Coordinates of C-alpha atoms in Angstrom, one line a residue:
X1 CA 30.1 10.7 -31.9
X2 CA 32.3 11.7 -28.5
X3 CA 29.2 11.9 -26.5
X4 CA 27.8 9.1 -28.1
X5 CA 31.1 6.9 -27.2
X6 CA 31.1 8.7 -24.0
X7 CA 27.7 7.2 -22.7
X8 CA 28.9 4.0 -24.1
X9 CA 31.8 4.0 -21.7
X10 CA 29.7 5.1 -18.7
X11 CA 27.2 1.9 -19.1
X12 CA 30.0 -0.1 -19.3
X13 CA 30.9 1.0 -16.4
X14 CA 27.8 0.9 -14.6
X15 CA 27.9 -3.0 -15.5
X16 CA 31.5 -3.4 -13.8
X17 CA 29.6 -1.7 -10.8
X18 CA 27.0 -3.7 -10.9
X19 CA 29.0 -6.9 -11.1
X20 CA 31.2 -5.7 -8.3
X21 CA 28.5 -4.6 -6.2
X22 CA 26.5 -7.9 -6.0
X23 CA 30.1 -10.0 -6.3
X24 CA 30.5 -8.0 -2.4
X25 CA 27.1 -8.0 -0.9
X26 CA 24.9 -10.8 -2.5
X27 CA 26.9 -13.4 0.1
X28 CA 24.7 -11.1 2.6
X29 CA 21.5 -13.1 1.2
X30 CA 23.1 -16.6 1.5
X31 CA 24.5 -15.7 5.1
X32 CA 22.3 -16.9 7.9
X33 CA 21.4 -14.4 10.8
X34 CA 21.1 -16.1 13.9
X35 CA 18.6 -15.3 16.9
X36 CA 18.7 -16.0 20.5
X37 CA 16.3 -17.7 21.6
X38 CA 16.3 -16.1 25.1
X39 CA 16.0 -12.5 24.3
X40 CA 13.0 -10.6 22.7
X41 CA 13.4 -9.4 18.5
X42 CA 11.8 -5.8 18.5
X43 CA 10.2 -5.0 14.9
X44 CA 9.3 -1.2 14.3
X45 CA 7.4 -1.5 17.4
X46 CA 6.2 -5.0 17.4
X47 CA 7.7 -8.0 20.2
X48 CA 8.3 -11.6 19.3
X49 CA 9.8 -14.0 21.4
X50 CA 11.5 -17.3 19.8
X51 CA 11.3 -19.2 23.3
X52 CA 8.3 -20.9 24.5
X53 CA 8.8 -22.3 28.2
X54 CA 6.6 -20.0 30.1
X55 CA 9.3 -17.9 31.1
X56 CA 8.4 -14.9 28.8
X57 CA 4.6 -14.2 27.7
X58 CA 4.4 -15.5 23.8
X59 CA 3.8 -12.7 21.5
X60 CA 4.6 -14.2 18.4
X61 CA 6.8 -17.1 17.0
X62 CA 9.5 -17.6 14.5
X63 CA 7.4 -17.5 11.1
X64 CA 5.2 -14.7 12.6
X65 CA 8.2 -12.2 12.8
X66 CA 9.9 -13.8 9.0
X67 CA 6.1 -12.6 7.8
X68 CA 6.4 -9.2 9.5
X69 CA 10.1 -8.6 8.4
X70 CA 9.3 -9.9 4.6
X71 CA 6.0 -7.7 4.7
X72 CA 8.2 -4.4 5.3
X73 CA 9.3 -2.7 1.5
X74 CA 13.2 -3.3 0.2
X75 CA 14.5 -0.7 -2.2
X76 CA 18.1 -1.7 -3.1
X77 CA 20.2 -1.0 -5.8
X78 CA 18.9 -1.5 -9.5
X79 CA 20.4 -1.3 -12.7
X80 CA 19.6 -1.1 -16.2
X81 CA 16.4 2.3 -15.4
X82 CA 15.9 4.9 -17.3
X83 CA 18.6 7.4 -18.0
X84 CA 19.0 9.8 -15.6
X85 CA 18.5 13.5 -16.6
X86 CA 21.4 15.3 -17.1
X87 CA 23.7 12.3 -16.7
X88 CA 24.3 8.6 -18.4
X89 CA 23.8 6.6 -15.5
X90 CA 21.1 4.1 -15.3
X91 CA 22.0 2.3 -12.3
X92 CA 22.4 3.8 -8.5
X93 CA 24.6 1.2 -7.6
X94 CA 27.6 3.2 -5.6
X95 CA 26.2 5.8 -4.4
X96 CA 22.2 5.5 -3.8
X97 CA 22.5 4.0 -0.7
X98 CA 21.1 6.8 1.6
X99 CA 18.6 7.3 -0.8
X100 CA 17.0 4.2 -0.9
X101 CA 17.1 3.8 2.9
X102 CA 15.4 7.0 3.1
X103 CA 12.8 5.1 0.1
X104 CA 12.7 2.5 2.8
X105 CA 11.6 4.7 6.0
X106 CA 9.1 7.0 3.9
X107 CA 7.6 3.6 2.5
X108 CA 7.3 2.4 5.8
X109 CA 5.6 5.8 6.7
X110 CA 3.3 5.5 4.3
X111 CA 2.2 1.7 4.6
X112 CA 1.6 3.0 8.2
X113 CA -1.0 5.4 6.9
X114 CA -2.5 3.2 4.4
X115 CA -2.7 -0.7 5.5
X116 CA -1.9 0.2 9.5
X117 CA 0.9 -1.7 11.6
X118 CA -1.2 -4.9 11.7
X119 CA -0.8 -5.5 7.6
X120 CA 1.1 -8.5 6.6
X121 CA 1.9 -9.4 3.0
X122 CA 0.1 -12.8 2.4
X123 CA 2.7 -14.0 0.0
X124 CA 5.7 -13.3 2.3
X125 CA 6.7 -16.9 3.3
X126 CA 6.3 -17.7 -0.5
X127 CA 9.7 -15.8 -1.1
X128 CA 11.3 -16.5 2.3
X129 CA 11.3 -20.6 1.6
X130 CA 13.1 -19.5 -1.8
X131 CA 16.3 -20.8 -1.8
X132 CA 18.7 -17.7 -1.0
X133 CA 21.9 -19.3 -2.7
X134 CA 20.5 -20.2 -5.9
X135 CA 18.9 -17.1 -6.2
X136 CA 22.0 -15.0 -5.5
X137 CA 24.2 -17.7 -8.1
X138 CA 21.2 -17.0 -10.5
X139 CA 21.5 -13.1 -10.4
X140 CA 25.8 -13.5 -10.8
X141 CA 25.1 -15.4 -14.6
X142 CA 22.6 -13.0 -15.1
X143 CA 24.8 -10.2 -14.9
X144 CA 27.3 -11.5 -16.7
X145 CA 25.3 -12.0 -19.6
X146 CA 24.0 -8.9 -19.2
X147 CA 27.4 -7.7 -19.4
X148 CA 28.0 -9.5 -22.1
X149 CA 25.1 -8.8 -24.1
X150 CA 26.5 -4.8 -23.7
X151 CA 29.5 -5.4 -25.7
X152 CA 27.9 -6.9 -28.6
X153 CA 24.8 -4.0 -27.9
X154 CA 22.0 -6.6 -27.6
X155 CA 19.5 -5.8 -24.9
X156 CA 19.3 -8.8 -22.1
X157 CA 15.9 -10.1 -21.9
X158 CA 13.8 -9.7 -19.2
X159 CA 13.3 -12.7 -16.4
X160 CA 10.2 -13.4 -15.3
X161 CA 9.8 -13.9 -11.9
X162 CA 7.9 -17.6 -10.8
X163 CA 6.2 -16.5 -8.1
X164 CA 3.0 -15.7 -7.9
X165 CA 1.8 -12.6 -9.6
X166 CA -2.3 -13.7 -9.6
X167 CA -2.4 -12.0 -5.8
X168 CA -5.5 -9.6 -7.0
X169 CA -6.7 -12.8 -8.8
X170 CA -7.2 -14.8 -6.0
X171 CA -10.3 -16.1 -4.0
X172 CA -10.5 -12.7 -1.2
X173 CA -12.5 -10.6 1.0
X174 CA -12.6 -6.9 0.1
X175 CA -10.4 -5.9 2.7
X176 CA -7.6 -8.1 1.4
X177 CA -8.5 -6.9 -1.9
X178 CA -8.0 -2.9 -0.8
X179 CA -4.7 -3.7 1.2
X180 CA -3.1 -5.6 -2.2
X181 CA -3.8 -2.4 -3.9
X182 CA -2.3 -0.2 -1.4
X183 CA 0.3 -2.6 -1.0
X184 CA 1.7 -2.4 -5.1
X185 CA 0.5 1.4 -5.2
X186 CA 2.7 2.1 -2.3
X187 CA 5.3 0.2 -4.6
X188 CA 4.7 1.8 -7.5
X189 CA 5.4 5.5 -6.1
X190 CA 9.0 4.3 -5.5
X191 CA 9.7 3.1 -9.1
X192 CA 12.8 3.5 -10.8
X193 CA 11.3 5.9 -13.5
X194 CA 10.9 9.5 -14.1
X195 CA 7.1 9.6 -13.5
X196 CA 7.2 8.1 -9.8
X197 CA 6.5 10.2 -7.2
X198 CA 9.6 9.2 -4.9
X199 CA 11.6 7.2 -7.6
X200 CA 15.4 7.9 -7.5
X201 CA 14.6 9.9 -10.2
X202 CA 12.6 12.9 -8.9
X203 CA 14.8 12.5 -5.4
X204 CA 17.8 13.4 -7.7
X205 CA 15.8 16.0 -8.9
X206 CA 15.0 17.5 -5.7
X207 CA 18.6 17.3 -4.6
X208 CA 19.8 19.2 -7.0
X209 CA 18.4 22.2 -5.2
X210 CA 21.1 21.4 -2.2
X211 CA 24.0 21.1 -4.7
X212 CA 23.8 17.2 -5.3
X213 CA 23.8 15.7 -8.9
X214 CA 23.6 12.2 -9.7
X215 CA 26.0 10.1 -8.3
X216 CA 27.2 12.2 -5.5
X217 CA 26.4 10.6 -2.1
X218 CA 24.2 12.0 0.3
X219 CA 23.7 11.6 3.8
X220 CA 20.9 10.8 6.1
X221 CA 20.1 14.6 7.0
X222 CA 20.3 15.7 3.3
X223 CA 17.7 13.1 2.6
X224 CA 15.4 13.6 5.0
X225 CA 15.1 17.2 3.5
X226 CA 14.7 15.5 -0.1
X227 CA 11.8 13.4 1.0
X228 CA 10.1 16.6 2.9
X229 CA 10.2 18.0 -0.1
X230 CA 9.1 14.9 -2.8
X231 CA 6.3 14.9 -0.6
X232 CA 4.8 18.2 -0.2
X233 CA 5.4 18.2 -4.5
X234 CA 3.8 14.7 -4.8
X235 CA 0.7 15.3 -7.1
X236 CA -0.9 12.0 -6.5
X237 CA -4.5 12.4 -4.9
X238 CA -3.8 9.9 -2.2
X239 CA -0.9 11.9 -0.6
X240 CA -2.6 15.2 -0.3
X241 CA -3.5 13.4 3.5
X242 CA 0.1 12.9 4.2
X243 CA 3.4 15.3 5.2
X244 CA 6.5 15.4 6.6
X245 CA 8.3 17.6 8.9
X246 CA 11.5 18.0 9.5
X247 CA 13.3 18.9 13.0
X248 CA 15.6 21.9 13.1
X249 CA 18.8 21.3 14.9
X250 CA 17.5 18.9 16.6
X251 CA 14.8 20.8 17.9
X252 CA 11.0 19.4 17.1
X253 CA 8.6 22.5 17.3
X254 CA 5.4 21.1 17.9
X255 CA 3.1 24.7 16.4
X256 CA 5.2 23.8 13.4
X257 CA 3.7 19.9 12.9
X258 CA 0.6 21.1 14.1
X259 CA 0.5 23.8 11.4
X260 CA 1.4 21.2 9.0
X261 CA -1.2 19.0 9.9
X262 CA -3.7 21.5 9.4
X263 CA -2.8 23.1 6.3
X264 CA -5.1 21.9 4.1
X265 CA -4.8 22.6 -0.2
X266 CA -8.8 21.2 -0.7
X267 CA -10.8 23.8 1.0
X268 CA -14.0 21.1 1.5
X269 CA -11.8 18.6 3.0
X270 CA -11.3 19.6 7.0
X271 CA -9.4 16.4 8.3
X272 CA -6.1 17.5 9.4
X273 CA -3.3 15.1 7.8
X274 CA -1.0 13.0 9.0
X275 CA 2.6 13.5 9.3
X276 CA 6.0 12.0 8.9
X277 CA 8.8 13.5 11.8
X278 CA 11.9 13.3 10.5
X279 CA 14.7 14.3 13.0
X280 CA 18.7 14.0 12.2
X281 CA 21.0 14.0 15.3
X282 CA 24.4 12.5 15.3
X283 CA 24.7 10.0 18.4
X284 CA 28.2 11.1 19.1
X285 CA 31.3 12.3 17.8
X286 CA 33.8 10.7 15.8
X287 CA 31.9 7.0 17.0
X288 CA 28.9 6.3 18.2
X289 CA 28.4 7.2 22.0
X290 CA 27.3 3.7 23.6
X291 CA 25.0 5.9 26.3
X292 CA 22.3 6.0 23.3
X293 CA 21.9 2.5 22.7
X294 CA 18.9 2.7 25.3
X295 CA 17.3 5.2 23.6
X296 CA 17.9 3.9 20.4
X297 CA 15.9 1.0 21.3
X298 CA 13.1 2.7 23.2
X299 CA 12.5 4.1 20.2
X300 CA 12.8 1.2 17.9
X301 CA 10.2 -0.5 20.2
X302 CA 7.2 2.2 19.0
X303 CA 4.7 0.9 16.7
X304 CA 4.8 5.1 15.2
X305 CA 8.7 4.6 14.5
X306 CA 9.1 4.1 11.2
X307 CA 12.7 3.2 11.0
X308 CA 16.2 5.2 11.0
X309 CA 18.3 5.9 8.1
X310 CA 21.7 5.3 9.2
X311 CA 24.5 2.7 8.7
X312 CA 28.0 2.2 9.5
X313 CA 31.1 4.3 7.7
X314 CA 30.7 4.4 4.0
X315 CA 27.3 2.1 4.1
X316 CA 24.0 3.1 4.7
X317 CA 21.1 0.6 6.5
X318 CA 17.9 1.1 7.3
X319 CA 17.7 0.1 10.9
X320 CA 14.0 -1.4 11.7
X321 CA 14.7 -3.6 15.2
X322 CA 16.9 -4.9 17.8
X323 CA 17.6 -7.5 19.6
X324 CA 20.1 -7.4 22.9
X325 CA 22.5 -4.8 21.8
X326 CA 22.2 -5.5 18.1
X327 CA 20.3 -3.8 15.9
X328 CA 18.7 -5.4 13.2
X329 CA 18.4 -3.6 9.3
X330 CA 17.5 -3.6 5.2
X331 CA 21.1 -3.8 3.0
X332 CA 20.3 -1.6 -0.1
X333 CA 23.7 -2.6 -1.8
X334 CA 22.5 -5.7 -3.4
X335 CA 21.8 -4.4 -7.0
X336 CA 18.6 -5.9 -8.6
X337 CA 17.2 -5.7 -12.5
X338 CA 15.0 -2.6 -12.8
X339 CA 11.1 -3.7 -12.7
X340 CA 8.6 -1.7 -14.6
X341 CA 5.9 -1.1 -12.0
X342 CA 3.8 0.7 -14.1
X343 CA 2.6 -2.4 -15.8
X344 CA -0.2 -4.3 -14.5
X345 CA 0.4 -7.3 -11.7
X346 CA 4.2 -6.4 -11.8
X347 CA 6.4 -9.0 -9.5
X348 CA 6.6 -8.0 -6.3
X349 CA 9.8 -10.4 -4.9
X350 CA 12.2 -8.1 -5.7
X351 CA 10.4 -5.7 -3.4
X352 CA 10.5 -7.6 0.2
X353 CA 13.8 -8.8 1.9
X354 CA 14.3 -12.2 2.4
X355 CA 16.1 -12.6 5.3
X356 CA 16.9 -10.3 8.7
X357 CA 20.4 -8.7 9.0
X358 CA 22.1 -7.8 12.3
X359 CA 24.7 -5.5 13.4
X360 CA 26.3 -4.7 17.2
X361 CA 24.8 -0.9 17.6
X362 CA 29.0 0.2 18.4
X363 CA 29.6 -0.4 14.6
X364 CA 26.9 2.2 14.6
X365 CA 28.1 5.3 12.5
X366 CA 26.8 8.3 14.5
X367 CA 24.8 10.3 12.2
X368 CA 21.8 8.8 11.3
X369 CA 17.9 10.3 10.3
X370 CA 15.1 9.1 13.4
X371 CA 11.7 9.0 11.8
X372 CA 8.0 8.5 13.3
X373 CA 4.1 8.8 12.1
X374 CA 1.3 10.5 13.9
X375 CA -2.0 10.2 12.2
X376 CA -3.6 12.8 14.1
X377 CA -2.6 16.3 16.2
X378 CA -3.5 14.2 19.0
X379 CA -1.0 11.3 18.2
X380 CA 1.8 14.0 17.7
X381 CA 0.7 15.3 21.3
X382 CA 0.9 12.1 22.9
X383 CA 4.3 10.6 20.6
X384 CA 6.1 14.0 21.8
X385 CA 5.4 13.4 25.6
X386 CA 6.3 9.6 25.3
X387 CA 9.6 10.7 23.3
X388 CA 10.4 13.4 26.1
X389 CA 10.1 10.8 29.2
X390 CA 12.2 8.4 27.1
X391 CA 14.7 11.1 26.0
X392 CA 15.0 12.5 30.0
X393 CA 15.6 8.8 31.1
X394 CA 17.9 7.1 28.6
X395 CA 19.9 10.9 28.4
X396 CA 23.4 10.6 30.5
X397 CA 24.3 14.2 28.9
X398 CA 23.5 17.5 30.1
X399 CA 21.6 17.8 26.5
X400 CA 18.6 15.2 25.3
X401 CA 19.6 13.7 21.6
X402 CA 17.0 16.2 20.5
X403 CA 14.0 18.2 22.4
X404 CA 10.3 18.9 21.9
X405 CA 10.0 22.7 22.1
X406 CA 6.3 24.6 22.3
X407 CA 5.7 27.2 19.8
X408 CA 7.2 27.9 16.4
X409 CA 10.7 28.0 14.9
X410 CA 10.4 31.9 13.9
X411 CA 9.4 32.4 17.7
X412 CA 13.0 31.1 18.4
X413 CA 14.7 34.0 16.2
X414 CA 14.3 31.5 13.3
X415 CA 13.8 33.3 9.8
X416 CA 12.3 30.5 7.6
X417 CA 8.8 29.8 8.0
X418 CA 7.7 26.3 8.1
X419 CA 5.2 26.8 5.1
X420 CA 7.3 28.0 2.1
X421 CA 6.6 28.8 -1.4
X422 CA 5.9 25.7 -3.5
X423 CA 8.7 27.3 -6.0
X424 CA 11.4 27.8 -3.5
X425 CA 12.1 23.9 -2.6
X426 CA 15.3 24.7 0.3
X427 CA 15.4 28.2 2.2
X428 CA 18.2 29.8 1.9
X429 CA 18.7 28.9 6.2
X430 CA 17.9 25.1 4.5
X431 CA 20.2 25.4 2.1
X432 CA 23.3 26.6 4.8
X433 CA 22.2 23.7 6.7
X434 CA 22.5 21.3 4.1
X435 CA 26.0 22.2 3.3
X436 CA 27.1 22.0 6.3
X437 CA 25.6 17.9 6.5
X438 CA 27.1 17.6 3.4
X439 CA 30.7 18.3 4.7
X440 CA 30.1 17.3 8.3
X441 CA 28.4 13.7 8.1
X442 CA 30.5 10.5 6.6
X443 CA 30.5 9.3 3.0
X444 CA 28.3 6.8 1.6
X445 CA 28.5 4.5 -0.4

């Protein structure tokens, strides 16, 4: 009966979260961000210009970078999942941020390697003429009669979205076809249950091998070892083509992708795989050193960036563009009803942002998580020799924000191998490393 009245207490108090959360941050979605027209938006590598007077060459136009910034996954907050293991929470909201901007950048990775930089969601503008204010007023009743409905123990019932759902069912070419399915499979292995490949679920999971439980927060380096790691255990067929790699104090060593690349588990398949680079560096000390806002945006303006996990103090973003000396990002702290992807033609709204936010890059917090895709060896080649010119020009230091070294880590007196035993998810050299992000980098929220 105490436990029982325990996990009673705790969902109530996931609901005040809840509440709280969304009372703070859902003004985010009625809030307009505004442009200028006389400056270039960068999009994970993409250009568009609002102005169209001949003085810059036209690359795109207003509703072309809404479609592209809608097309690109949200994973925010949710609520109401199921339980946790080894805990009674069934909501992240408070401290899943880092997580589900690290969801973000991995999602981005992977739409990358499925439906290419070119993909657009057709249905994006569909949810970006939604109105913004009703929504948010909508999801305030709905969460206090979910809150309601808690104290009384009746379940709330679910809310159908109005959108479309019929996108398979419509009139398309087989192309479009294919990408829709990539699109909600891509989705789908970021679900809020156990069974999802990278759900918050099996992240947790993987944390736990670095000392975090549920509701701790993590930061951006921490969770760029978690995703190396969901990968490489990801049993899904489709991912067997994809891994990630993460850079050792700061240090990139390029025999170490490569190796990657060409491990292979299916001994008749010989393609080498593509691979995710995730490096943490910390662009200053106790703020954010205003000499990397060049670099910072050199590397926002590659089409293989897939994003940054970053933030400012005690809030995580993910950071996707810029524009003049503003950097443009996904909130994750808007909490939203769990969705069930594993049913068939599940809504797909709740998964795409509908509006831009921006914040000046000196709010910055300094640590953040820099990720990139390479499809081939030859990609990593060329992306590490681009990187180094941009690193050696933007650098006013004595040091680069992190280096591409030749060779292998254990030729640089390292002792862990880059290929470890399936069982063993964190060296014991991992394991010191992740403490010490733990303590060093700033708390999330």
């Amino acid at each position: 009966m105490e436990a029982t009245g325990t996990d009673e207490v705790e969902k109530i108090k996931s609901k005040f979260m809840s509440a709280w959360h969304n009372m703070k941050y859902s003004w985010v979605l009625k809030t307009k961000t505004y442009f200028s027209r006389n400056s270039p938006v960068f999009l994970l590598g993409k250009c568009y210009h609002f102005k169209s007077d001949g003085t810059y060459i036209i690359s795109g136009n207003v509703d072309e970078f809404r479609k592209d910034f809608i097309s690109r996954i949200w994973l925010t907050y949710r609520e109401e999942f199921p339980q946790i293991k080894g805990s009674a929470l069934t909501t992240d909201c408070g401290w899943g941020c880092t997580l589900r901007t690290g969801q973000m950048l991995l999602a981005q990775g992977l739409m990358l390697h499925f439906l290419g930089r070119a993909w657009v969601w057709p249905d994006a503008l569909d949810i970006e003429n939604s109105d913004s204010e009703s929504w948010t007023a909508h999801t305030v009743k709905k969460l206090t009669a979910s809150f309601e409905a808690s104290l009384t123990a009746e379940r709330e019932p679910k809310i159908l979205s109005n959108h479309h759902r019929g996108t398979l069912r419509r009139n398309c070419g087989d192309n479009e076809m294919r990408n829709e399915v990539y699109h909600r499979k891509i989705i789908s292995w970021f679900g809020d249950s156990p069974l999802a490949a990278f759900g918050l679920h099996q992240l947790i999971e993987y944390g736990k091998k670095s000392g975090k439980i549920a509701g701790d927060w993590y930061g951006p380096a921490v969770v760029a070892h978690i995703l190396r790691k969901a990968v490489e255990e990801a049993r899904d067929p489709e991912l067997r083509g994809v891994t990630v790699y993460v850079a050792q104090d700061c240090t990139v060593y390029s025999s170490d992708v490569i190796d990657r690349q060409c491990s292979c588990t299916d001994s008749e398949k010989t393609d080498t795989k593509a691979v995710i680079i995730l490096v943490p560096v910390r662009l200053g000390g106790e703020r954010t050193n205003m000499d990397y806002l060049e670099f910072v945006k050199g590397i926002l303006s590659l089409e293989y960036c897939v994003g940054i996990i970053g933030g400012k103090p005690k809030q995580s973003y993910y950071f996707a563009g810029f524009q003049d000396d503003s950097l443009i990002y996904m909130d994750p702290h808007y909490c939203q009803s769990f969705v069930d992807v594993s049913i068939k033609d599940f809504p797909l709204e709740s998964f795409h942002c509908p509006s831009p936010k921006k914040m000046s890059f000196k709010k910055m917090d300094p640590s953040c998580t820099i990720g990139f895709y390479c499809r081939t060896v030859q990609d990593f080649e060329k992306a590490s020799e681009e990187i180094t010119k941009m690193l050696k020009s933007s650098s006013k230091e004595k040091y680069p924000l992190f280096t591409f070294v030749k060779g292998h880590s254990r030729d640089y007196d390292f002792a862990s191998s880059p290929l470890r035993e399936e069982n063993d998810l964190f060296s014991e050299d991992e394991k010191k490393r992740l403490k010490r992000f733990s303590t060093e980098e700033f708390v999330l929220l």
